[in-house]
Short mmCIF file of C-alpha atoms (C1' of nucleotides) in Angstrom, two decimals:
data_model
loop_
_atom_site.label_atom_id
_atom_site.label_comp_id
_atom_site.label_asym_id
_atom_site.label_seq_id
_atom_site.Cartn_x
_atom_site.Cartn_y
_atom_site.Cartn_z
CA MET A 1 81.41 105.15 130.78
CA TRP A 2 81.82 104.09 127.26
CA MET A 3 84.55 106.59 126.92
CA MET A 4 86.77 104.39 129.00
CA GLY A 5 88.70 103.57 125.94
CA TYR A 6 90.16 107.02 125.92
CA ASN A 7 91.03 107.12 129.52
CA ASP A 8 94.59 106.03 129.43
CA GLY A 9 95.82 107.26 132.71
CA GLY A 10 94.88 107.13 136.28
CA GLU A 11 93.86 103.61 136.85
CA PHE A 12 96.15 101.54 138.88
CA ASN A 13 96.60 98.04 137.80
CA LEU A 14 97.36 95.09 139.85
CA PRO A 15 100.80 93.72 139.45
CA ASP A 16 101.04 91.06 136.84
CA SER A 17 104.39 89.86 137.85
CA PHE A 18 105.87 88.56 140.95
CA ASN A 19 109.54 88.46 141.68
CA GLY A 20 110.35 89.78 138.33
CA ARG A 21 109.18 87.18 135.92
CA LYS A 22 105.81 86.82 134.50
CA LEU A 23 104.43 83.40 134.12
CA ARG A 24 102.97 82.23 130.96
CA PRO A 25 99.24 82.61 131.04
CA LEU A 26 98.62 80.06 128.32
CA ILE A 27 95.72 82.04 127.07
CA PRO A 28 95.44 82.25 123.34
CA ARG A 29 95.82 85.78 122.30
CA PRO A 30 92.79 87.23 120.58
CA LEU A 31 94.93 88.43 117.73
CA PRO A 32 93.90 92.05 117.68
CA SER A 33 94.35 92.49 113.98
CA THR A 34 91.72 90.00 113.04
CA ASN A 35 88.10 90.70 112.89
CA ASN A 36 86.22 88.13 114.85
CA ASN A 37 82.98 89.19 113.34
CA SER A 38 83.97 88.66 109.81
CA ALA A 39 83.22 84.98 109.90
CA THR A 40 79.62 85.40 110.82
CA THR A 41 78.97 88.54 108.94
CA PRO A 42 77.59 87.94 105.51
CA PRO A 43 79.05 90.03 102.77
CA CYS A 44 76.30 92.53 102.93
CA LEU A 45 75.46 93.72 99.52
CA SER A 46 75.57 97.32 100.33
CA ARG A 47 74.99 99.47 97.40
CA LEU A 48 78.18 100.51 95.86
CA HIS A 49 77.20 104.07 95.47
CA GLY A 50 80.19 106.21 95.78
CA THR A 51 78.23 108.57 97.95
CA ASP A 52 77.25 106.30 100.77
CA PHE A 53 79.71 106.93 103.49
CA PHE A 54 77.96 104.84 106.06
CA SER A 55 77.51 101.68 104.12
CA GLN A 56 80.95 100.55 105.10
CA TYR A 57 79.90 99.89 108.65
CA HIS A 58 77.49 97.17 107.72
CA HIS A 59 80.02 94.53 108.42
CA LEU A 60 79.62 95.32 112.06
CA ALA A 61 75.89 95.10 112.08
CA ALA A 62 75.85 91.51 113.25
CA VAL A 63 76.72 92.63 116.71
CA SER A 64 73.85 95.00 116.96
CA GLU A 65 71.48 92.42 115.64
CA GLN A 66 72.66 90.06 118.24
CA ASN A 67 72.24 92.64 120.88
CA LYS A 68 68.80 93.47 119.73
CA MET A 69 67.78 89.87 119.94
CA ARG A 70 69.21 89.46 123.35
CA GLU A 71 67.53 92.61 124.41
CA PHE A 72 64.21 91.20 123.38
CA ASN A 73 64.85 87.84 124.94
CA THR A 74 65.66 88.99 128.42
CA PRO A 75 62.31 89.74 130.02
CA PRO A 76 63.26 92.21 132.73
CA VAL A 77 64.97 94.41 130.27
CA VAL A 78 66.60 97.24 132.02
CA VAL A 79 66.85 99.68 129.23
CA SER A 80 69.47 102.24 129.79
CA SER A 81 68.09 105.69 129.71
CA ARG A 82 71.27 106.79 128.11
CA TRP A 83 72.29 106.35 124.58
CA ASN A 84 75.09 103.94 124.09
CA PRO A 85 76.63 103.78 120.67
CA THR A 86 76.81 100.50 118.88
CA PRO A 87 80.22 99.59 117.56
CA GLU A 88 79.26 100.60 114.07
CA GLN A 89 77.95 103.90 115.25
CA LEU A 90 81.00 104.56 117.31
CA ARG A 91 83.17 103.56 114.46
CA ALA A 92 81.44 105.85 112.06
CA LEU A 93 81.56 108.75 114.45
CA GLU A 94 85.23 108.29 115.13
CA ASP A 95 85.88 108.03 111.48
CA LEU A 96 84.04 111.24 110.82
CA TYR A 97 85.99 112.86 113.57
CA ARG A 98 89.23 111.68 112.16
CA ARG A 99 88.25 112.98 108.81
CA GLY A 100 87.77 116.43 110.18
CA THR A 101 84.25 116.73 111.43
CA ARG A 102 84.31 118.65 114.68
CA THR A 103 81.18 120.67 115.09
CA PRO A 104 78.69 119.36 112.59
CA SER A 105 75.97 121.63 111.43
CA ALA A 106 72.35 120.87 111.97
CA GLU A 107 72.08 119.34 108.53
CA GLN A 108 75.14 117.26 109.11
CA ILE A 109 73.80 116.08 112.42
CA GLN A 110 70.56 115.09 110.83
CA HIS A 111 72.33 113.30 108.06
CA ILE A 112 74.62 111.42 110.37
CA THR A 113 71.77 110.52 112.65
CA ALA A 114 69.65 109.26 109.83
CA GLN A 115 72.45 107.15 108.51
CA LEU A 116 73.46 105.72 111.83
CA ARG A 117 69.97 104.84 112.79
CA ARG A 118 70.20 101.69 110.77
CA TYR A 119 72.75 100.43 113.26
CA GLY A 120 70.65 101.11 116.29
CA LYS A 121 68.70 103.63 118.20
CA ILE A 122 70.16 107.07 117.95
CA GLU A 123 69.02 110.64 118.06
CA GLY A 124 70.38 113.88 116.81
CA LYS A 125 71.26 115.03 120.25
CA ASN A 126 73.39 111.97 120.69
CA VAL A 127 75.41 112.89 117.67
CA PHE A 128 75.62 116.45 118.78
CA TYR A 129 76.83 115.60 122.22
CA TRP A 130 79.14 112.96 120.97
CA PHE A 131 81.06 115.46 118.94
CA GLN A 132 81.01 117.96 121.74
CA ASN A 133 82.35 115.48 124.22
CA HIS A 134 84.81 113.86 121.93
CA LYS A 135 86.30 117.13 120.87
CA ALA A 136 86.53 118.34 124.44
CA ARG A 137 88.04 115.16 125.72
CA GLU A 138 90.57 114.94 123.01
CA ARG A 139 91.62 118.45 123.76
CA GLN A 140 91.69 117.73 127.45
CA LYS A 141 93.77 114.69 126.96
CA ARG A 142 96.18 116.60 124.81
CA ARG A 143 96.42 119.38 127.31
CA ARG A 144 97.14 117.03 130.12
CA GLN A 145 99.88 115.47 128.09
CA MET A 146 101.42 118.82 127.35
CA GLU A 147 101.26 119.74 130.98
CA SER A 148 102.98 116.71 132.32
CA ALA A 149 105.54 116.92 129.59
CA SER A 150 106.42 120.53 130.02
CA GLU A 151 106.19 120.98 133.73
CA GLU A 152 109.53 119.43 134.38
CA ASN A 153 111.07 119.40 131.01
CA HIS A 154 112.12 122.88 130.15
CA ARG A 155 115.04 123.51 132.41
CA ASP A 156 118.56 122.82 131.43
CA ILE A 157 118.16 119.15 131.31
CA GLU A 158 121.03 116.85 131.40
CA ILE A 159 120.94 114.97 128.22
CA LEU A 160 121.20 111.31 128.53
CA ASN A 161 124.08 109.48 127.16
CA ARG A 162 123.13 108.47 123.69
CA LYS A 163 126.13 106.51 122.71
CA GLU A 164 124.11 103.41 122.25
CA LEU A 165 121.31 104.91 120.29
CA GLY A 166 122.85 103.78 117.06
CA ALA A 167 125.19 106.68 116.67
CA SER A 168 128.69 105.82 115.73
CA ARG A 169 130.69 107.77 118.17
CA THR A 170 133.25 105.49 119.60
CA VAL A 171 135.24 108.52 120.51
CA PHE A 172 132.62 109.67 122.90
CA GLU A 173 132.15 106.29 124.36
CA VAL A 174 135.14 106.54 126.59
CA GLU A 175 135.19 110.13 127.48
CA GLU A 176 131.51 110.54 127.87
CA THR A 177 130.63 107.44 129.65
CA LYS A 178 130.07 109.39 132.76
CA ASN A 179 129.28 112.88 131.68
CA TRP A 180 126.42 113.08 129.36
CA ALA A 181 126.49 114.47 125.93
CA PRO A 182 126.06 118.23 126.08
CA HIS A 183 123.00 118.65 124.03
CA THR A 184 124.23 117.47 120.73
CA ASN A 185 121.99 118.75 118.06
CA CYS A 186 120.71 116.85 115.15
CA SER A 187 122.64 118.54 112.42
CA THR A 188 125.92 117.27 113.69
CA LEU A 189 124.66 113.75 113.65
CA ALA A 190 122.84 113.89 110.40
CA GLU A 191 125.86 113.38 108.25
CA GLY A 192 127.46 110.73 110.33
CA SER A 193 124.78 108.13 110.18
CA LYS A 194 121.30 108.79 109.16
CA SER A 195 119.94 106.00 111.25
CA SER A 196 121.27 107.58 114.35
CA CYS A 197 119.37 110.78 113.92
CA GLY A 198 116.36 109.53 112.15
CA TYR A 199 114.21 111.54 114.50
CA ARG A 200 113.78 108.70 116.80
CA MET A 201 111.19 108.79 119.43
CA TYR A 202 113.51 108.67 122.31
CA ASP A 203 115.74 111.35 120.93
CA ARG A 204 112.84 113.64 120.44
CA TRP A 205 111.70 113.06 123.93
CA MET A 206 115.02 113.43 125.58
CA ASP A 207 116.25 116.29 123.49
CA PRO A 208 113.25 118.29 122.48
CA ILE A 209 115.09 121.57 122.22
CA ARG A 210 116.61 121.62 118.84
CA MET B 1 116.89 98.37 109.39
CA TRP B 2 116.52 97.18 112.90
CA MET B 3 119.14 98.35 115.20
CA MET B 4 121.91 96.02 115.96
CA GLY B 5 123.11 96.25 119.46
CA TYR B 6 126.62 97.52 119.50
CA ASN B 7 127.86 97.17 116.03
CA ASP B 8 128.16 100.79 115.21
CA GLY B 9 130.64 100.46 112.43
CA GLY B 10 127.91 101.91 110.31
CA GLU B 11 128.94 102.12 106.74
CA PHE B 12 130.87 98.94 106.10
CA ASN B 13 128.73 96.32 107.65
CA LEU B 14 128.85 92.98 106.06
CA PRO B 15 125.48 91.69 105.10
CA ASP B 16 123.74 90.22 108.06
CA SER B 17 120.91 88.85 106.10
CA PHE B 18 120.66 85.53 104.52
CA ASN B 19 117.84 84.60 102.25
CA GLY B 20 116.10 87.74 103.34
CA ARG B 21 116.07 86.69 106.90
CA LYS B 22 118.17 88.81 109.08
CA LEU B 23 120.42 87.04 111.43
CA ARG B 24 121.22 87.98 114.90
CA PRO B 25 124.39 89.97 115.08
CA LEU B 26 125.61 88.50 118.34
CA ILE B 27 128.58 90.76 118.45
CA PRO B 28 130.29 90.86 121.77
CA ARG B 29 130.03 94.19 123.37
CA PRO B 30 133.20 96.22 123.62
CA LEU B 31 132.71 96.58 127.35
CA PRO B 32 134.52 99.89 127.56
CA SER B 33 135.57 99.34 131.14
CA THR B 34 132.40 100.81 132.35
CA ASN B 35 131.98 99.89 135.91
CA ASN B 36 128.35 99.29 136.31
CA ASN B 37 128.88 98.12 139.79
CA SER B 38 126.76 99.46 142.51
CA ALA B 39 129.66 100.13 144.80
CA THR B 40 130.72 103.33 143.15
CA THR B 41 127.27 104.66 142.79
CA PRO B 42 126.64 107.25 145.43
CA PRO B 43 123.43 106.72 147.30
CA CYS B 44 121.60 109.54 145.64
CA LEU B 45 118.31 109.50 147.33
CA SER B 46 115.28 109.39 145.22
CA ARG B 47 112.74 112.08 145.70
CA LEU B 48 110.34 111.02 143.09
CA HIS B 49 107.62 110.37 145.54
CA GLY B 50 109.01 112.02 148.57
CA THR B 51 110.95 109.10 149.97
CA ASP B 52 113.87 107.01 149.07
CA PHE B 53 111.89 105.02 146.69
CA PHE B 54 114.53 102.84 145.21
CA SER B 55 116.26 101.63 148.32
CA GLN B 56 113.65 98.98 148.91
CA TYR B 57 114.74 96.75 146.08
CA HIS B 58 118.03 95.74 147.57
CA HIS B 59 116.68 92.47 148.75
CA LEU B 60 116.52 91.34 145.18
CA ALA B 61 120.08 92.20 144.39
CA ALA B 62 121.29 88.64 144.66
CA VAL B 63 120.13 87.93 141.18
CA SER B 64 122.09 90.71 139.68
CA GLU B 65 125.13 89.59 141.54
CA GLN B 66 124.67 86.24 140.00
CA ASN B 67 124.46 87.78 136.61
CA LYS B 68 127.57 89.76 137.21
CA MET B 69 129.47 86.68 138.18
CA ARG B 70 128.38 84.82 135.16
CA GLU B 71 129.42 87.71 133.08
CA PHE B 72 132.90 87.56 134.46
CA ASN B 73 133.26 83.84 134.24
CA THR B 74 132.55 83.38 130.57
CA PRO B 75 135.11 85.41 128.68
CA PRO B 76 133.66 85.32 125.16
CA VAL B 77 130.48 86.81 126.42
CA VAL B 78 127.83 87.11 123.84
CA VAL B 79 125.79 89.86 125.27
CA SER B 80 122.27 90.19 124.18
CA SER B 81 121.55 93.14 122.03
CA ARG B 82 118.61 94.25 123.99
CA TRP B 83 118.14 95.32 127.51
CA ASN B 84 116.54 92.92 129.86
CA PRO B 85 115.48 94.26 133.21
CA THR B 86 116.73 92.65 136.33
CA PRO B 87 114.03 91.65 138.78
CA GLU B 88 114.74 94.64 140.98
CA GLN B 89 114.59 96.98 138.06
CA LEU B 90 111.37 95.49 136.86
CA ARG B 91 109.88 95.71 140.26
CA ALA B 92 110.83 99.28 140.70
CA LEU B 93 109.42 100.20 137.34
CA GLU B 94 106.19 98.43 138.03
CA ASP B 95 105.90 100.11 141.37
CA LEU B 96 106.44 103.46 139.80
CA TYR B 97 103.78 102.66 137.27
CA ARG B 98 101.38 101.61 139.94
CA ARG B 99 102.07 104.80 141.78
CA GLY B 100 101.01 106.76 138.79
CA THR B 101 104.05 107.32 136.64
CA ARG B 102 102.99 106.99 133.04
CA THR B 103 105.03 109.23 130.83
CA PRO B 104 108.03 110.30 132.83
CA SER B 105 109.71 113.48 131.85
CA ALA B 106 113.30 113.60 130.79
CA GLU B 107 114.36 114.44 134.27
CA GLN B 108 112.35 111.65 135.73
CA ILE B 109 113.81 109.25 133.24
CA GLN B 110 117.27 110.26 134.18
CA HIS B 111 116.55 109.95 137.81
CA ILE B 112 114.99 106.56 137.50
CA THR B 113 117.81 105.41 135.30
CA ALA B 114 120.41 106.60 137.70
CA GLN B 115 118.75 104.88 140.58
CA LEU B 116 118.16 101.64 138.81
CA ARG B 117 121.67 101.44 137.52
CA ARG B 118 122.81 100.06 140.80
CA TYR B 119 120.83 96.96 140.06
CA GLY B 120 122.31 96.42 136.65
CA LYS B 121 122.96 97.94 133.33
CA ILE B 122 120.24 100.27 132.21
CA GLU B 123 119.88 103.33 130.08
CA GLY B 124 117.45 106.13 129.80
CA LYS B 125 116.00 104.82 126.61
CA ASN B 126 115.21 101.57 128.35
CA VAL B 127 113.20 103.38 130.94
CA PHE B 128 111.55 105.47 128.30
CA TYR B 129 110.57 102.50 126.20
CA TRP B 130 109.53 100.51 129.19
CA PHE B 131 106.94 103.05 130.19
CA GLN B 132 105.75 103.43 126.66
CA ASN B 133 105.30 99.75 126.22
CA HIS B 134 103.88 99.10 129.61
CA LYS B 135 101.33 101.81 129.34
CA ALA B 136 100.31 100.71 125.90
CA ARG B 137 100.03 97.09 126.85
CA GLU B 138 98.13 97.72 130.01
CA ARG B 139 95.72 99.77 128.03
CA GLN B 140 95.50 97.09 125.42
CA LYS B 141 94.87 94.48 128.03
CA ARG B 142 92.20 96.55 129.63
CA ARG B 143 90.59 97.25 126.34
CA ARG B 144 90.51 93.62 125.40
CA GLN B 145 89.10 92.79 128.78
CA MET B 146 86.39 95.35 128.38
CA GLU B 147 85.71 94.15 124.90
CA SER B 148 85.08 90.59 125.89
CA ALA B 149 83.08 91.66 128.89
CA SER B 150 80.94 93.87 126.77
CA GLU B 151 80.36 91.11 124.31
CA GLU B 152 78.93 89.00 127.06
CA ASN B 153 76.88 91.83 128.34
CA HIS B 154 75.89 93.02 124.92
CA ARG B 155 77.10 96.46 125.62
CA ASP B 156 78.79 97.85 122.62
CA ILE B 157 81.42 99.87 124.26
CA GLU B 158 84.41 98.50 122.61
CA ILE B 159 86.71 100.55 120.61
CA LEU B 160 87.27 98.56 117.53
CA ASN B 161 90.67 98.20 116.14
CA ARG B 162 91.34 100.28 113.16
CA LYS B 163 93.12 97.90 110.96
CA GLU B 164 90.02 96.66 109.30
CA LEU B 165 88.83 100.19 109.17
CA GLY B 166 91.78 101.15 107.08
CA ALA B 167 91.37 98.07 104.99
CA SER B 168 87.78 98.75 104.13
CA ARG B 169 88.15 102.43 103.80
CA THR B 170 87.15 104.06 100.63
CA VAL B 171 88.10 107.49 99.63
CA PHE B 172 85.09 109.15 98.24
CA GLU B 173 83.34 110.52 101.24
CA VAL B 174 85.46 113.37 102.35
CA GLU B 175 83.53 115.86 100.35
CA GLU B 176 80.28 114.61 101.58
CA THR B 177 81.14 114.93 105.19
CA LYS B 178 82.31 118.43 104.75
CA ASN B 179 80.04 119.94 102.17
CA TRP B 180 76.52 119.56 103.08
CA ALA B 181 73.63 121.57 101.87
CA PRO B 182 73.73 124.93 103.55
CA HIS B 183 70.04 125.50 103.66
CA THR B 184 68.56 124.89 107.07
CA ASN B 185 65.17 123.42 107.32
CA CYS B 186 63.81 123.55 110.79
CA SER B 187 61.00 121.19 110.08
CA THR B 188 63.40 118.31 109.90
CA LEU B 189 64.73 119.07 113.32
CA ALA B 190 61.68 118.13 115.24
CA GLU B 191 63.41 115.23 116.86
CA GLY B 192 65.86 117.31 118.74
CA SER B 193 63.35 119.64 120.22
CA LYS B 194 61.24 116.83 121.48
CA SER B 195 63.17 116.48 124.64
CA SER B 196 64.27 119.99 124.91
CA CYS B 197 64.00 120.18 128.63
CA GLY B 198 67.38 118.71 129.40
CA TYR B 199 69.14 119.57 126.20
CA ARG B 200 69.00 123.26 125.84
CA MET B 201 72.40 123.52 124.36
CA TYR B 202 71.62 121.02 121.71
CA ASP B 203 68.35 122.63 120.92
CA ARG B 204 69.92 125.99 120.57
CA TRP B 205 72.43 124.56 118.22
CA MET B 206 69.91 122.73 116.17
CA ASP B 207 67.25 125.40 116.11
CA PRO B 208 68.78 128.78 116.72
CA ILE B 209 65.71 130.67 115.57
CA ARG B 210 63.50 130.69 118.56
"C1'" DG C 1 117.28 65.33 131.50
"C1'" DC C 2 118.44 67.75 127.15
"C1'" DA C 3 118.38 70.68 123.22
"C1'" DA C 4 115.63 71.73 119.23
"C1'" DA C 5 111.30 73.65 118.16
"C1'" DT C 6 107.60 76.37 119.31
"C1'" DT C 7 105.14 80.02 121.51
"C1'" DA C 8 104.43 84.01 124.47
"C1'" DA C 9 106.35 88.22 126.20
"C1'" DT C 10 108.51 92.27 125.52
"C1'" DG C 11 112.18 95.65 124.05
"C1'" DA C 12 112.77 98.84 120.18
"C1'" DT C 13 111.00 101.19 115.79
"C1'" DT C 14 107.85 102.96 112.74
"C1'" DT C 15 103.47 105.00 111.58
"C1'" DA C 16 99.21 107.65 112.27
"C1'" DT C 17 96.74 110.40 115.28
"C1'" DT C 18 95.89 114.62 117.85
"C1'" DC C 19 95.80 119.82 118.97
"C1'" DA C 20 97.11 124.13 117.93
"C1'" DA C 21 100.70 127.68 116.49
"C1'" DG C 22 101.97 130.23 112.41
"C1'" DC D 1 95.99 124.97 105.51
"C1'" DT D 2 100.35 123.61 106.85
"C1'" DT D 3 103.29 122.02 110.15
"C1'" DG D 4 105.51 121.19 114.89
"C1'" DA D 5 105.20 118.64 119.04
"C1'" DA D 6 104.38 114.65 121.17
"C1'" DT D 7 102.60 110.69 121.56
"C1'" DA D 8 99.82 106.10 121.22
"C1'" DA D 9 98.98 102.43 118.14
"C1'" DA D 10 100.92 99.16 115.31
"C1'" DT D 11 104.57 96.61 114.12
"C1'" DC D 12 109.11 94.56 113.97
"C1'" DA D 13 112.69 91.82 116.16
"C1'" DT D 14 114.63 89.32 120.00
"C1'" DT D 15 114.55 87.01 124.19
"C1'" DA D 16 112.32 83.93 127.77
"C1'" DA D 17 109.38 80.17 128.74
"C1'" DT D 18 107.40 76.16 127.45
"C1'" DT D 19 106.74 71.94 124.81
"C1'" DT D 20 108.37 68.01 122.56
"C1'" DG D 21 111.06 64.12 120.74
"C1'" DC D 22 114.44 61.53 122.03
#
DNA sequence: GCAAATTAATGATTTATTCAAG
DNA sequence: CTTGAATAAATCATTAATTTGC
């Protein structure tokens, strides 16, 4: 359930526009690049040891403290039988993953668990399974992407007209308005204007065979 | 560096910036006699989802007619540099998204583009970017939604944005995460084996000597 | 009512990831 | 370990929607 953040496909969303134009919601945007915890989080004096990887997640600890308090204050506490990572824990795990940790050894698991325990309840098996699941789901996601991309993509595809992609080819504009450019490869464009063939996203998608 | 709509003169552009602020090019499009009218477009039937998907947006075509008229009535047309979907186009795209289209293949992009051209000017890259953006922003919206909901419910599910992560990142931990002491001490692994009943895989990983 | 100013939405680009092939 | 493929996230830039002062 907490892996919803990685599930990018499949859900169908309700339409947020009617008759074409979206109305202004007048809701202040949360400004995703700002940390809304930073105001309440004291500058935790974490030891500046160069060896403490996990100390950098202290700035998120306010949330878990809050949660802990709330957990204690609500009498009929329905404690989930399942581990749920705190933001700091999740953050640290993702960071480790990004930095290359895939299948941590027993010692690594113990180390990670011990370090992350200061952010909330956690066990070694949680760390173990987290890496298992994360690795598997990343791979799965990737595979699904490859599938959908390749299943229809590798036949002789008509290449879209790219005259407006920044390339300076006024010559083609007239004669190739209707018939699409026959698979122009990058080398022919490279000298003309570097911005046109700067490996743009759309070009790569539409013309993957180079 | 941002692309200017149709000014593809490339190498001898006069400076468009003033005081560092780039000004809008507002260069009238050449309009190379491209008939983007719907009359000449053959009614290629869409088979994206098994039916003529795109024929249902004709009832919105009045708007595009209006646009076309305006285009013809004001000779020094200053055409916007960026594509703006007509209501029918937007509706069709949203419907496709709702029906599950997320990352259309090149062929799908072409097909969609061809079909939507009868409602107004459109290119493959527009379709491509539209799905990219729409998918990303729906996900973003959902994530933000989940975030705020989880804050209320004190469930720390949110995926935190990574900007602050990068800002507070320090560079000394890579070694530590990768080189840990190779000696295994099973006595420290007691925690994992506590609940070994449902976690055999984990136990085997953590304590292979059994 | 109306433009100028402001703000939100969104099209288009750039950057940072991921897996896995070599 | 390096790199190719292909994004998805982040960001930039522009357009529309709205507000505001007259």
